[in-house]
Amino acid sequence: MDKILIEGGRSLKGQVRISGAKNAALPILVSSLLAEGSYTYSNVPDLKDVESIKQLLSNLGARAEAHGDKVHVDTGRILSYEAPYDLVRKMRASILVLGPMVARLQKARVSLPGGCAIGARPINLHLKGLAQLGANIILEHGYVQAEAKKLKGADIYFDTVTVTGTENLMMAAVLAEGTTLLRNAAREPEVVALAEVLNKMGADIQGAGTTVITINGVTSLKPVSVSIIPDRIETGTFMIAAALTHGDVTLVDCEPDHVGACIDKLRRAGVRISVHEKTIHVDGNDEIISVDVKTQPYPGFPTDMQAQFMVLMSIANGTSIISETIFENRFIHVGELKRMGADIKISGNTAMVKGVSGLSAAPVMASDLRASASLILAGLVAEGQTEVNRVYHLDRGYEAIEKKFSELGAAIKRVK
Ligand code: EPU
């Protein structure tokens, strides 16, 4: 199994290009199931999760091939309506095929994703909404089976803000008869990006990016060619890396508007950040000051940046309170960071992080995608050689991470 070795203590300097967003690419690739034909997606990141969604599409009978940063999908022949356990267990986002398959094929059988390291992650709100749209839903043998001759528009309220839940129901509702309202909808940029793609395909969606999305059903859609938006979590991760190593880094091809909460927290922590169109410049020369952070749905501070921000706070001057409000078990990285010398105490969903003067390298184990990123960041500043194991988590969501860091001057390498 691969490992990543990092010799800490180098300041990052230079320019890094931000890749396309994993969490935008996944639902957008799936949206190709809604209309027969050929699609070309560009700026698609080369990631394990993208590979998994391509496999899932191929398993359904579609053709999905990558050429550089482009993915061509042909959904002319859909032969199966089943997403099997073996594919879904690799990636929870596979549940996104449920809505579009019922909308186009009148039925779908998708393995229930189950929990994951960061929490139980139920899909009850996806299922409740689909039932409100008129689907008959049966749960048996670990699968959800949904059928509907024709979905009908409905007024749907989400008890909890859910990103893939909003995306799934938006894709189900575009071909439904009549109007659907999604209330307390997720406002993440990835939801907006999906709505824009669907509208380009001929859908009629209004209000994406606000808490109420209105979808007027249409009778058919057509294939499109679109580009994937930049990854805001990769952007945030590189901004923190620059700050952490007292570096000077320019991030290009990113979307500064999507990382507002992160920029605000970093500025309060004493990091100098300037923004110009699709570029962010981070100057981390000043002392890092502790600031409190609470994760929230967008436009709040993202849960997907919590672990990385905690690393920065672990060497800041002062004490920071970090509250995780989205997932119940998203402090798994804390044990590993403490082994590297961080001073962190957890009480319920809150971590108290007392800044220390430095971290010390250790062999550590990655437990989920963003926790893995936090261990890489810790390795960049720790004294000595950090060995990050189980890096397959990292490969799910960060394109060429060790190459990008080493081009910025980090001493980082992957060993087989
Ligand atoms: N929830 C329910 N019922 C549901 C759906 C969600 O109770 O039916 C709860 C969840 O348990 C959680 C909260 O609602 O407590 C929010 O979960 P959400 O559904 O928004 O998460 P998700 O859609 O499964 C996406 C991202 C995650 C990201 C979260 C939160 C994708 C493919 N995944 O997950 O990304 O953390 O939104 O922003 O878009 C990652 O990239 O590392 C990652 C985990």
Coordinates of C-alpha atoms and ligand atoms in Angstrom, one line a residue:
M1 CA 0.0 0.0 0.0
D2 CA 1.3 3.5 -0.8
K3 CA 2.6 5.9 1.9
I4 CA 3.5 9.5 1.7
L5 CA 6.7 10.7 3.4
I6 CA 7.2 14.3 4.3
E7 CA 10.2 16.1 5.6
G8 CA 8.7 19.0 7.5
G9 CA 9.9 22.6 7.8
R10 CA 10.0 24.0 4.3
S11 CA 8.2 27.2 3.4
L12 CA 5.9 26.7 0.4
K13 CA 6.6 29.2 -2.5
G14 CA 5.2 29.6 -6.0
Q15 CA 2.1 29.0 -7.9
V16 CA -0.4 26.1 -7.8
R17 CA -3.3 25.4 -10.2
I18 CA -6.6 24.3 -8.6
S19 CA -8.3 21.3 -10.1
G20 CA -11.9 20.8 -10.9
A21 CA -14.2 20.1 -8.0
K22 CA -14.8 16.5 -7.0
N23 CA -18.2 17.2 -5.4
A24 CA -19.3 19.1 -8.5
A25 CA -18.0 16.5 -11.0
L26 CA -19.8 13.5 -9.3
P27 CA -23.4 14.8 -9.6
I28 CA -22.8 16.4 -13.0
L29 CA -21.4 13.2 -14.4
V30 CA -24.5 11.4 -13.0
S31 CA -26.8 14.0 -14.6
S32 CA -25.9 12.5 -18.0
L33 CA -28.3 9.6 -17.1
L34 CA -31.2 12.1 -17.6
A35 CA -31.0 12.3 -21.4
E36 CA -29.8 9.9 -24.0
G37 CA -26.8 11.0 -26.0
S38 CA -23.1 12.1 -25.8
Y39 CA -21.7 14.4 -23.3
T40 CA -18.2 16.0 -22.8
Y41 CA -17.1 17.2 -19.4
S42 CA -13.9 19.2 -19.1
N43 CA -11.8 20.2 -16.1
V44 CA -12.7 16.9 -14.5
P45 CA -10.2 16.0 -11.8
D46 CA -8.3 12.7 -12.0
L47 CA -9.5 11.1 -8.8
K48 CA -10.5 7.7 -7.5
D49 CA -14.0 8.9 -6.8
V50 CA -14.4 10.1 -10.4
E51 CA -13.1 6.7 -11.5
S52 CA -15.8 5.1 -9.3
I53 CA -18.6 7.1 -10.8
K54 CA -17.3 6.3 -14.3
Q55 CA -17.4 2.6 -13.3
L56 CA -20.9 3.0 -12.0
L57 CA -22.1 4.6 -15.3
S58 CA -20.4 1.8 -17.3
N59 CA -22.0 -0.8 -15.1
L60 CA -25.4 0.7 -16.0
G61 CA -24.6 0.3 -19.7
A62 CA -23.3 3.9 -20.5
R63 CA -19.9 4.5 -22.0
A64 CA -17.6 6.7 -19.8
E65 CA -14.0 7.4 -20.9
A66 CA -11.4 9.9 -19.8
H67 CA -9.0 11.7 -22.1
G68 CA -6.8 14.1 -20.1
D69 CA -9.0 16.3 -18.1
K70 CA -12.0 15.5 -20.3
V71 CA -14.6 12.8 -19.7
H72 CA -16.8 11.6 -22.5
V73 CA -20.0 9.9 -21.5
D74 CA -22.5 8.2 -23.8
T75 CA -25.8 7.3 -22.3
G76 CA -27.5 6.0 -25.4
R77 CA -27.8 2.5 -24.1
I78 CA -28.8 2.1 -20.4
L79 CA -29.0 -1.7 -19.8
S80 CA -29.3 -1.9 -16.1
Y81 CA -31.1 0.0 -13.4
E82 CA -29.1 -1.4 -10.5
A83 CA -26.2 0.2 -8.6
P84 CA -24.6 -2.8 -6.8
Y85 CA -23.2 -2.9 -3.3
D86 CA -19.6 -3.4 -4.5
L87 CA -19.7 -0.1 -6.3
V88 CA -21.7 1.9 -3.8
R89 CA -19.7 0.8 -0.8
K90 CA -16.6 2.4 -2.4
M91 CA -18.3 5.7 -2.7
R92 CA -21.4 6.9 -1.0
A93 CA -22.1 9.6 -3.7
S94 CA -23.3 6.6 -5.9
I95 CA -26.7 7.2 -4.3
L96 CA -26.9 10.2 -6.7
V97 CA -28.0 7.8 -9.5
L98 CA -31.3 7.1 -7.7
G99 CA -33.2 10.3 -8.7
P100 CA -32.2 10.5 -12.3
M101 CA -32.7 6.7 -12.9
V102 CA -36.3 6.8 -11.5
A103 CA -36.9 10.0 -13.6
R104 CA -35.7 8.4 -16.9
L105 CA -36.1 4.6 -16.5
Q106 CA -39.1 4.7 -14.1
K107 CA -37.1 2.5 -11.7
A108 CA -33.8 2.1 -9.8
R109 CA -32.3 -0.4 -7.4
V110 CA -29.4 1.1 -5.5
S111 CA -27.5 -0.4 -2.6
L112 CA -27.9 1.5 0.6
P113 CA -24.6 3.3 1.3
G114 CA -24.5 2.6 5.1
G115 CA -22.4 4.8 7.4
C116 CA -18.8 5.9 7.0
A117 CA -15.9 6.9 9.3
I118 CA -17.2 10.4 9.8
G119 CA -20.8 9.6 10.7
A120 CA -24.0 7.5 10.2
R121 CA -24.9 9.5 7.2
P122 CA -28.5 8.4 6.6
I123 CA -30.3 9.0 3.3
N124 CA -33.8 9.2 4.8
L125 CA -34.3 12.7 3.3
H126 CA -33.4 11.6 -0.2
L127 CA -36.0 8.8 0.1
K128 CA -38.7 10.9 1.8
G129 CA -38.5 13.5 -1.0
L130 CA -38.5 10.8 -3.7
A131 CA -41.7 9.3 -2.1
Q132 CA -43.3 12.8 -2.1
L133 CA -42.6 13.0 -5.9
G134 CA -44.7 9.8 -6.2
A135 CA -42.1 7.0 -6.2
N136 CA -42.9 3.7 -4.5
I137 CA -40.0 2.9 -2.3
I138 CA -39.1 -0.5 -0.9
L139 CA -36.1 -1.2 1.3
E140 CA -35.0 -4.8 1.4
H141 CA -31.8 -6.9 1.4
G142 CA -29.7 -3.7 1.9
Y143 CA -31.0 -2.1 -1.3
V144 CA -33.5 0.7 -2.0
Q145 CA -35.8 -0.1 -4.9
A146 CA -37.8 2.9 -6.2
E147 CA -40.4 2.9 -9.0
A148 CA -42.6 5.5 -10.5
K149 CA -44.4 5.5 -13.9
K150 CA -44.2 9.3 -13.9
L151 CA -42.9 11.5 -11.0
K152 CA -45.2 14.4 -10.0
G153 CA -44.0 17.8 -8.7
A154 CA -44.3 18.2 -4.9
D155 CA -43.6 20.7 -2.1
I156 CA -40.6 19.2 -0.3
Y157 CA -39.0 20.4 3.0
F158 CA -35.6 19.2 4.1
D159 CA -35.4 18.8 8.0
T160 CA -31.6 19.1 7.6
V161 CA -29.7 20.8 4.9
T162 CA -28.3 18.0 2.7
V163 CA -26.1 18.6 -0.3
T164 CA -26.5 15.3 -2.2
G165 CA -30.1 15.1 -1.0
T166 CA -30.8 18.4 -2.7
E167 CA -28.9 17.3 -5.8
N168 CA -30.7 13.9 -6.0
L169 CA -34.2 15.4 -5.8
M170 CA -33.3 18.2 -8.2
M171 CA -32.4 15.6 -10.8
A172 CA -35.5 13.6 -10.0
A173 CA -37.8 16.6 -10.3
V174 CA -36.5 18.1 -13.6
L175 CA -38.5 15.5 -15.6
A176 CA -41.5 15.3 -13.2
E177 CA -44.9 16.5 -14.2
G178 CA -45.6 20.0 -12.7
T179 CA -43.7 22.1 -10.2
T180 CA -41.4 21.0 -7.3
L181 CA -40.3 23.2 -4.5
L182 CA -37.2 22.2 -2.5
R183 CA -37.3 24.1 0.8
N184 CA -34.3 24.4 3.2
A185 CA -32.2 23.4 0.2
A186 CA -28.4 23.3 0.3
R187 CA -26.8 26.4 -1.2
E188 CA -23.4 24.9 -1.9
P189 CA -21.7 26.1 -5.1
E190 CA -21.8 22.4 -6.3
V191 CA -25.6 22.5 -6.1
V192 CA -25.6 25.7 -8.2
A193 CA -23.2 24.2 -10.7
L194 CA -25.5 21.2 -11.1
A195 CA -28.6 23.4 -11.6
E196 CA -26.7 25.4 -14.3
V197 CA -25.8 22.2 -16.1
L198 CA -29.4 20.9 -15.9
N199 CA -30.7 24.2 -17.2
K200 CA -28.3 24.0 -20.1
M201 CA -29.8 20.5 -20.8
G202 CA -33.2 22.2 -21.0
A203 CA -34.5 22.0 -17.5
D204 CA -36.3 24.9 -15.8
I205 CA -34.7 25.4 -12.3
Q206 CA -34.8 28.7 -10.4
G207 CA -33.4 29.7 -7.1
A208 CA -30.4 27.4 -6.9
G209 CA -28.0 29.0 -4.4
T210 CA -30.9 30.1 -2.2
T211 CA -32.9 28.0 0.4
V212 CA -35.9 27.5 -1.9
I213 CA -35.3 25.9 -5.3
T214 CA -38.2 25.9 -7.8
I215 CA -38.2 23.2 -10.5
N216 CA -40.8 23.3 -13.3
G217 CA -40.8 19.9 -14.9
V218 CA -40.0 19.5 -18.6
T219 CA -40.7 16.6 -20.9
S220 CA -37.2 16.0 -22.2
L221 CA -33.6 17.1 -21.9
K222 CA -30.6 17.1 -24.2
P223 CA -26.9 16.3 -23.8
V224 CA -24.4 19.1 -23.2
S225 CA -20.7 19.9 -22.9
V226 CA -19.7 21.7 -19.8
S227 CA -16.6 22.5 -17.6
I228 CA -16.4 21.6 -13.9
I229 CA -16.0 24.5 -11.4
P230 CA -12.8 24.7 -9.4
D231 CA -12.5 22.7 -6.1
R232 CA -13.1 25.0 -3.2
I233 CA -11.9 22.5 -0.6
E234 CA -8.6 22.0 -2.5
T235 CA -8.4 25.8 -2.7
G236 CA -8.8 26.0 1.1
T237 CA -6.4 23.2 1.8
F238 CA -3.6 25.0 -0.3
M239 CA -4.4 28.4 1.4
I240 CA -3.9 26.7 4.8
A241 CA -0.7 25.0 3.6
A242 CA 0.7 28.4 2.6
A243 CA -0.2 30.0 5.9
L244 CA 1.0 27.1 8.0
T245 CA 4.5 27.0 6.4
H246 CA 4.8 30.8 6.5
G247 CA 4.9 30.6 2.7
D248 CA 4.0 32.8 -0.2
V249 CA 1.7 31.0 -2.6
T250 CA -0.5 32.1 -5.5
L251 CA -3.5 29.8 -6.3
V252 CA -4.6 30.1 -9.9
D253 CA -7.8 29.0 -11.7
C254 CA -9.8 29.0 -8.4
E255 CA -13.1 30.7 -7.5
P256 CA -12.4 33.1 -4.6
D257 CA -16.2 33.7 -4.1
H258 CA -16.6 30.1 -3.1
V259 CA -14.1 30.3 -0.2
G260 CA -15.3 33.4 1.5
A261 CA -15.6 31.8 5.0
C262 CA -12.1 30.4 4.8
I263 CA -10.6 33.6 3.6
D264 CA -12.3 35.5 6.5
K265 CA -11.0 33.0 9.1
L266 CA -7.5 33.1 7.7
R267 CA -7.4 36.9 7.7
R268 CA -8.6 36.9 11.3
A269 CA -5.8 34.5 12.0
G270 CA -3.3 37.0 10.7
V271 CA -2.7 35.6 7.2
R272 CA -2.4 38.2 4.4
I273 CA -4.7 37.3 1.5
S274 CA -5.3 39.2 -1.7
V275 CA -7.8 38.2 -4.3
H276 CA -7.9 39.1 -8.0
E277 CA -10.4 37.5 -10.3
K278 CA -9.6 33.7 -10.4
T279 CA -6.4 34.1 -8.3
I280 CA -5.7 34.1 -4.6
H281 CA -2.4 35.2 -3.2
V282 CA -1.5 33.9 0.3
D283 CA 1.3 35.5 2.3
G284 CA 1.8 33.6 5.6
N285 CA 4.8 35.5 6.9
D286 CA 3.1 36.9 10.0
E287 CA 2.4 35.1 13.3
I288 CA -0.7 32.9 13.3
I289 CA -3.3 33.9 15.9
S290 CA -6.0 31.5 17.2
V291 CA -9.6 32.0 16.0
D292 CA -12.7 30.0 16.7
V293 CA -14.5 28.1 14.0
K294 CA -17.9 26.5 13.7
T295 CA -18.7 24.3 10.7
Q296 CA -22.0 25.1 8.9
P297 CA -23.7 24.5 5.6
Y298 CA -22.6 26.9 2.9
P299 CA -21.9 29.8 3.0
G300 CA -20.7 29.0 6.5
F301 CA -17.3 27.4 7.2
P302 CA -17.2 24.0 5.5
T303 CA -17.0 20.8 7.5
D304 CA -14.6 19.6 4.7
M305 CA -12.1 22.2 5.9
Q306 CA -12.4 21.6 9.6
A307 CA -9.5 19.1 10.0
Q308 CA -7.1 21.2 7.9
F309 CA -8.0 24.4 9.9
M310 CA -7.4 22.5 13.1
V311 CA -3.8 21.9 12.1
L312 CA -3.2 25.6 11.6
M313 CA -4.8 26.3 15.0
S314 CA -2.6 23.7 16.6
I315 CA 0.5 25.9 16.0
A316 CA -1.3 29.3 16.5
N317 CA -0.7 31.7 19.3
G318 CA -3.6 31.2 21.7
T319 CA -6.5 28.8 22.1
S320 CA -9.2 28.1 19.5
I321 CA -12.6 26.4 19.9
I322 CA -13.6 24.4 16.9
S323 CA -17.2 23.1 16.7
E324 CA -18.3 20.5 14.2
T325 CA -22.0 20.7 13.6
I326 CA -22.5 18.7 10.4
F327 CA -21.1 15.2 11.1
E328 CA -21.1 13.5 14.5
N329 CA -17.7 11.8 14.2
R330 CA -15.5 14.2 12.3
F331 CA -12.6 14.5 14.9
I332 CA -10.9 11.2 14.0
H333 CA -7.7 13.2 13.0
V334 CA -7.4 14.5 16.5
G335 CA -5.8 11.4 17.9
E336 CA -3.2 11.4 15.2
L337 CA -2.5 15.2 15.5
K338 CA -2.0 14.7 19.3
R339 CA 0.6 12.0 18.5
M340 CA 2.4 14.7 16.6
G341 CA 2.4 17.0 19.6
A342 CA -0.8 19.0 19.2
D343 CA -2.6 20.0 22.4
I344 CA -6.3 19.3 21.7
K345 CA -9.1 18.3 24.0
I346 CA -12.5 17.1 22.7
S347 CA -15.8 17.6 24.5
G348 CA -18.8 16.4 22.5
N349 CA -18.8 18.2 19.2
T350 CA -16.2 20.8 20.3
A351 CA -12.4 20.7 20.2
M352 CA -10.3 23.0 22.3
V353 CA -7.0 23.6 20.5
K354 CA -4.2 25.2 22.4
G355 CA -1.4 26.4 20.1
V356 CA 2.0 24.7 20.7
S357 CA 5.3 26.0 19.4
G358 CA 5.8 23.2 16.9
L359 CA 4.7 19.7 15.9
S360 CA 6.9 16.7 15.7
A361 CA 6.9 14.1 12.9
A362 CA 5.4 10.6 13.5
P363 CA 4.0 7.7 11.5
V364 CA 0.3 8.4 11.2
M365 CA -2.8 6.8 9.7
A366 CA -5.3 8.5 7.5
S367 CA -9.0 7.7 8.3
D368 CA -11.0 9.7 5.7
L369 CA -10.3 12.1 2.9
R370 CA -10.1 15.4 4.7
A371 CA -8.5 13.9 7.8
S372 CA -5.8 12.6 5.4
A373 CA -5.3 16.1 4.1
S374 CA -4.8 17.4 7.6
L375 CA -2.1 14.9 8.3
I376 CA -0.2 15.9 5.1
L377 CA -0.5 19.6 6.3
A378 CA 0.8 18.6 9.8
G379 CA 3.7 16.8 8.1
L380 CA 4.6 19.9 6.2
V381 CA 5.4 21.8 9.4
A382 CA 6.4 19.0 11.8
E383 CA 10.1 18.6 12.7
G384 CA 11.4 15.4 11.1
Q385 CA 9.9 12.8 8.7
T386 CA 6.2 12.2 8.8
E387 CA 4.9 9.0 7.3
V388 CA 1.2 9.1 6.2
N389 CA -0.3 5.6 5.8
R390 CA -3.6 4.6 4.0
V391 CA -3.2 7.3 1.5
Y392 CA -5.9 5.8 -0.7
H393 CA -8.3 8.1 1.1
L394 CA -6.3 11.1 -0.2
D395 CA -6.4 9.8 -3.8
R396 CA -10.2 9.8 -3.7
G397 CA -10.3 13.6 -3.5
Y398 CA -7.0 15.4 -4.2
E399 CA -5.5 15.4 -7.7
A400 CA -1.7 14.9 -7.7
I401 CA -1.4 16.3 -4.2
E402 CA 2.3 15.3 -3.6
K403 CA 3.2 16.6 -7.1
K404 CA 1.5 19.9 -6.4
F405 CA 3.2 20.3 -2.9
S406 CA 6.6 19.3 -4.2
E407 CA 6.4 21.9 -7.0
L408 CA 5.8 24.5 -4.2
G409 CA 9.0 23.3 -2.6
A410 CA 7.8 20.7 0.0
A411 CA 10.0 17.7 0.6
I412 CA 7.3 15.1 -0.1
K413 CA 7.2 11.8 -1.9
R414 CA 5.0 8.8 -2.4
V415 CA 6.5 5.4 -1.8
K416 CA 4.9 2.2 -3.0
Ligands
EPU1 N1 -28.5 13.9 6.6 C1 -29.6 13.2 7.1 N2 -30.4 12.6 6.2 C2 -30.2 12.6 4.9 C3 -29.1 13.3 4.4 C4 -28.2 13.9 5.2 O1 -29.8 13.2 8.3 O2 -31.0 12.0 4.2 C5 -27.5 14.5 7.5 C6 -26.1 13.9 7.5 O3 -26.0 12.8 8.3 C7 -25.2 15.1 7.9 C8 -25.9 16.3 7.3 O4 -27.3 15.8 7.0 O5 -25.3 15.2 9.3 C9 -25.3 16.8 6.1 O6 -25.0 15.8 5.2 P1 -25.1 16.0 3.6 O7 -26.2 15.1 3.1 O8 -25.1 17.4 3.2 O9 -23.8 15.3 3.1 P2 -23.5 14.6 1.8 O10 -24.4 15.2 0.7 O11 -23.5 13.1 2.0 C10 -21.7 16.2 0.8 C11 -20.3 16.1 0.4 C12 -19.4 15.8 1.6 C13 -19.6 17.0 2.5 C14 -21.0 17.2 2.9 C15 -21.3 18.4 3.8 C16 -20.5 15.2 -1.9 C17 -20.3 14.0 -2.8 N3 -20.2 15.0 -0.6 O12 -22.0 14.9 1.5 O13 -18.0 15.8 1.1 O14 -18.8 16.8 3.7 O15 -21.8 17.3 1.7 O16 -20.9 19.5 3.1 O17 -20.9 16.2 -2.3 C18 -15.8 15.1 1.1 O18 -15.7 15.6 0.0 O19 -14.8 14.8 1.8 C19 -17.1 15.0 1.7 C20 -17.3 14.2 2.8

